[in-house]
Amino acid sequence: MSIPTDFDLDQLATQLGERLRAARDHVVTAESCTGGWIAKAMTGVAGSSDWFDSGMVVYSYEAKQALLGVSPQTLESHGAVSRETVIEMVSGALVRSGASVAVAVTGIAGPGGGSEDKPVGTVWIGWKRRGGYTRAELFHFEGDREAVRRQTVGAALRGLETL
């Protein structure tokens, strides 16, 4: 997978915004490893207030619990970078917003923080439509911190296209 440029991310966000506006959907983001970059890409599009609801940056366990309702047991048992956590993040984002669709990301962008089980570049992304089932996907991105984050933003935006 190639590393998306700023232009690529802008194009993805613009196309997504057109689709969301046409469907009268609003989106919420819950971001850990991307630090708000998905929301930045979306709100960089003129007119995004028609379809962007809100975004939450949740790095700490405490923030994931307080802002998204992620269970302490989930974090203790599975860790922040897990299928279970991203499912609770994306569901919590919908519960705590007026949005109709959501995306959540949690991962290890590096350069530190990786382990044998979860090396740098390990990212879980979850997508959900209000009232629907969560789709969660595991990615293993290559490159430095910036490359991992760019690839995560691109994958998150592309995944929203399929909701």
mmCIF file of C-alpha atoms in Angstrom:
data_model
loop_
_atom_site.group_PDB
_atom_site.id
_atom_site.type_symbol
_atom_site.label_atom_id
_atom_site.label_comp_id
_atom_site.label_asym_id
_atom_site.label_seq_id
_atom_site.Cartn_x
_atom_site.Cartn_y
_atom_site.Cartn_z
ATOM 1 C CA MET A 1 0.000 0.000 0.000
ATOM 2 C CA SER A 2 1.413 3.378 -0.941
ATOM 3 C CA ILE A 3 1.617 6.202 1.560
ATOM 4 C CA PRO A 4 -1.121 8.776 0.857
ATOM 5 C CA THR A 5 -0.035 12.361 0.235
ATOM 6 C CA ASP A 6 -1.873 15.405 1.585
ATOM 7 C CA PHE A 7 -3.514 15.673 -1.854
ATOM 8 C CA ASP A 8 -4.664 12.032 -1.680
ATOM 9 C CA LEU A 9 -6.161 12.497 1.788
ATOM 10 C CA ASP A 10 -7.902 15.703 0.685
ATOM 11 C CA GLN A 11 -9.379 13.898 -2.330
ATOM 12 C CA LEU A 12 -10.597 11.008 -0.160
ATOM 13 C CA ALA A 13 -12.161 13.407 2.366
ATOM 14 C CA THR A 14 -13.808 15.475 -0.384
ATOM 15 C CA GLN A 15 -15.339 12.403 -2.046
ATOM 16 C CA LEU A 16 -16.478 11.063 1.311
ATOM 17 C CA GLY A 17 -18.036 14.414 2.193
ATOM 18 C CA GLU A 18 -20.016 14.463 -1.050
ATOM 19 C CA ARG A 19 -21.369 10.992 -0.309
ATOM 20 C CA LEU A 20 -22.188 11.814 3.320
ATOM 21 C CA ARG A 21 -23.929 15.071 2.341
ATOM 22 C CA ALA A 22 -26.000 13.302 -0.320
ATOM 23 C CA ALA A 23 -27.035 10.614 2.182
ATOM 24 C CA ARG A 24 -27.651 13.240 4.894
ATOM 25 C CA ASP A 25 -25.234 11.390 7.147
ATOM 26 C CA HIS A 26 -23.010 12.947 9.811
ATOM 27 C CA VAL A 27 -19.728 11.429 10.949
ATOM 28 C CA VAL A 28 -17.919 11.250 14.292
ATOM 29 C CA THR A 29 -14.298 10.223 14.776
ATOM 30 C CA ALA A 30 -12.651 8.569 17.786
ATOM 31 C CA GLU A 31 -8.886 8.689 17.297
ATOM 32 C CA SER A 32 -5.927 7.451 19.232
ATOM 33 C CA CYS A 33 -2.800 6.946 17.094
ATOM 34 C CA THR A 34 -3.826 9.550 14.477
ATOM 35 C CA GLY A 35 -4.265 12.333 17.035
ATOM 36 C CA GLY A 36 -7.170 13.999 15.233
ATOM 37 C CA TRP A 37 -5.749 13.716 11.722
ATOM 38 C CA ILE A 38 -8.902 12.016 10.368
ATOM 39 C CA ALA A 39 -11.023 14.889 11.692
ATOM 40 C CA LYS A 40 -8.484 17.377 10.306
ATOM 41 C CA ALA A 41 -8.692 15.789 6.857
ATOM 42 C CA MET A 42 -12.486 15.942 6.894
ATOM 43 C CA THR A 43 -12.832 19.447 8.296
ATOM 44 C CA GLY A 44 -10.287 20.694 5.759
ATOM 45 C CA VAL A 45 -13.043 20.248 3.169
ATOM 46 C CA ALA A 46 -15.105 23.382 2.590
ATOM 47 C CA GLY A 47 -18.696 22.771 3.668
ATOM 48 C CA SER A 48 -17.774 19.914 6.024
ATOM 49 C CA SER A 49 -20.089 21.396 8.653
ATOM 50 C CA ASP A 50 -22.895 19.857 6.564
ATOM 51 C CA TRP A 51 -21.696 16.347 7.377
ATOM 52 C CA PHE A 52 -19.014 16.396 10.120
ATOM 53 C CA ASP A 53 -20.423 16.067 13.647
ATOM 54 C CA SER A 54 -17.469 15.801 16.029
ATOM 55 C CA GLY A 55 -14.144 14.193 16.782
ATOM 56 C CA MET A 56 -12.484 12.878 19.910
ATOM 57 C CA VAL A 57 -8.776 12.300 20.455
ATOM 58 C CA VAL A 58 -8.395 9.636 23.137
ATOM 59 C CA TYR A 59 -4.819 8.593 23.847
ATOM 60 C CA SER A 60 -5.007 7.513 27.475
ATOM 61 C CA TYR A 61 -6.946 4.621 28.964
ATOM 62 C CA GLU A 62 -8.743 7.183 31.132
ATOM 63 C CA ALA A 63 -9.866 9.215 28.105
ATOM 64 C CA LYS A 64 -11.071 6.111 26.282
ATOM 65 C CA GLN A 65 -13.140 5.223 29.356
ATOM 66 C CA ALA A 66 -14.460 8.708 30.175
ATOM 67 C CA LEU A 67 -15.194 9.977 26.650
ATOM 68 C CA LEU A 68 -16.161 6.763 24.865
ATOM 69 C CA GLY A 69 -17.240 4.372 27.610
ATOM 70 C CA VAL A 70 -14.553 1.791 26.894
ATOM 71 C CA SER A 71 -14.623 -0.759 29.697
ATOM 72 C CA PRO A 72 -11.623 -0.889 32.049
ATOM 73 C CA GLN A 73 -11.845 -4.695 31.811
ATOM 74 C CA THR A 74 -11.512 -4.531 28.018
ATOM 75 C CA LEU A 75 -8.403 -2.373 28.295
ATOM 76 C CA GLU A 76 -6.886 -4.589 30.999
ATOM 77 C CA SER A 77 -7.649 -7.857 29.204
ATOM 78 C CA HIS A 78 -6.958 -6.895 25.592
ATOM 79 C CA GLY A 79 -5.031 -3.606 25.690
ATOM 80 C CA ALA A 80 -5.751 -0.355 23.887
ATOM 81 C CA VAL A 81 -4.664 -1.763 20.524
ATOM 82 C CA SER A 82 -7.217 -4.524 20.056
ATOM 83 C CA ARG A 83 -10.345 -5.476 18.174
ATOM 84 C CA GLU A 84 -12.344 -5.352 21.403
ATOM 85 C CA THR A 85 -11.205 -1.820 22.243
ATOM 86 C CA VAL A 86 -11.823 -0.375 18.770
ATOM 87 C CA ILE A 87 -15.336 -1.878 18.739
ATOM 88 C CA GLU A 88 -16.115 -0.194 22.068
ATOM 89 C CA MET A 89 -14.533 3.059 20.833
ATOM 90 C CA VAL A 90 -16.602 3.272 17.639
ATOM 91 C CA SER A 91 -19.814 2.305 19.447
ATOM 92 C CA GLY A 92 -19.144 4.826 22.212
ATOM 93 C CA ALA A 93 -18.530 7.587 19.678
ATOM 94 C CA LEU A 94 -21.983 7.022 18.194
ATOM 95 C CA VAL A 95 -23.647 6.885 21.617
ATOM 96 C CA ARG A 96 -22.021 10.174 22.643
ATOM 97 C CA SER A 97 -22.685 12.110 19.431
ATOM 98 C CA GLY A 98 -25.440 13.032 17.042
ATOM 99 C CA ALA A 99 -23.664 11.290 14.178
ATOM 100 C CA SER A 100 -25.073 8.494 12.037
ATOM 101 C CA VAL A 101 -21.694 6.958 11.106
ATOM 102 C CA ALA A 102 -18.454 6.606 13.035
ATOM 103 C CA VAL A 103 -14.840 5.622 12.638
ATOM 104 C CA ALA A 104 -12.400 4.749 15.418
ATOM 105 C CA VAL A 105 -8.675 4.034 15.268
ATOM 106 C CA THR A 106 -6.207 2.679 17.786
ATOM 107 C CA GLY A 107 -2.693 1.567 17.033
ATOM 108 C CA ILE A 108 1.042 1.834 17.458
ATOM 109 C CA ALA A 109 2.495 4.522 15.206
ATOM 110 C CA GLY A 110 5.999 4.311 16.671
ATOM 111 C CA PRO A 111 8.839 4.676 16.802
ATOM 112 C CA GLY A 112 8.453 3.070 20.243
ATOM 113 C CA GLY A 113 5.616 1.240 21.927
ATOM 114 C CA GLY A 114 5.653 -1.895 19.818
ATOM 115 C CA SER A 115 6.028 -5.454 21.042
ATOM 116 C CA GLU A 116 6.444 -8.880 19.499
ATOM 117 C CA ASP A 117 2.648 -9.370 19.593
ATOM 118 C CA LYS A 118 1.867 -5.836 18.443
ATOM 119 C CA PRO A 119 4.743 -4.355 16.457
ATOM 120 C CA VAL A 120 4.930 -0.721 15.354
ATOM 121 C CA GLY A 121 2.455 -0.301 12.498
ATOM 122 C CA THR A 122 -0.262 -2.447 14.123
ATOM 123 C CA VAL A 123 -3.544 -0.547 13.787
ATOM 124 C CA TRP A 124 -7.163 -1.489 14.410
ATOM 125 C CA ILE A 125 -9.840 0.528 12.618
ATOM 126 C CA GLY A 126 -13.556 0.233 13.362
ATOM 127 C CA TRP A 127 -16.484 1.594 11.384
ATOM 128 C CA LYS A 128 -20.135 1.618 12.325
ATOM 129 C CA ARG A 129 -23.454 2.977 11.160
ATOM 130 C CA ARG A 130 -25.966 3.832 13.899
ATOM 131 C CA GLY A 131 -28.142 0.753 14.425
ATOM 132 C CA GLY A 132 -25.774 -1.439 12.422
ATOM 133 C CA TYR A 133 -22.995 -3.868 13.088
ATOM 134 C CA THR A 134 -19.417 -2.808 13.700
ATOM 135 C CA ARG A 135 -16.777 -3.710 11.150
ATOM 136 C CA ALA A 136 -13.265 -3.884 12.588
ATOM 137 C CA GLU A 137 -10.124 -4.529 10.580
ATOM 138 C CA LEU A 138 -6.525 -5.104 11.585
ATOM 139 C CA PHE A 139 -3.781 -3.415 9.560
ATOM 140 C CA HIS A 140 -0.006 -3.789 9.633
ATOM 141 C CA PHE A 141 1.382 -0.597 8.114
ATOM 142 C CA GLU A 142 5.034 -0.098 7.211
ATOM 143 C CA GLY A 143 7.242 2.931 7.647
ATOM 144 C CA ASP A 144 7.957 5.611 10.201
ATOM 145 C CA ARG A 145 5.440 7.321 12.501
ATOM 146 C CA GLU A 146 4.238 9.724 9.808
ATOM 147 C CA ALA A 147 3.833 6.929 7.250
ATOM 148 C CA VAL A 148 1.842 4.751 9.670
ATOM 149 C CA ARG A 149 -0.429 7.668 10.575
ATOM 150 C CA ARG A 150 -0.982 8.692 6.930
ATOM 151 C CA GLN A 151 -1.857 5.132 5.945
ATOM 152 C CA THR A 152 -4.249 4.896 8.904
ATOM 153 C CA VAL A 153 -6.055 8.102 7.910
ATOM 154 C CA GLY A 154 -6.371 6.887 4.314
ATOM 155 C CA ALA A 155 -7.719 3.485 5.345
ATOM 156 C CA ALA A 156 -10.163 5.069 7.813
ATOM 157 C CA LEU A 157 -11.562 7.399 5.136
ATOM 158 C CA ARG A 158 -11.819 4.622 2.547
ATOM 159 C CA GLY A 159 -13.651 2.408 5.040
ATOM 160 C CA LEU A 160 -16.253 5.085 5.687
ATOM 161 C CA GLU A 161 -17.090 5.002 1.975
ATOM 162 C CA THR A 162 -18.481 1.486 2.409
ATOM 163 C CA LEU A 163 -20.957 2.272 5.224
#
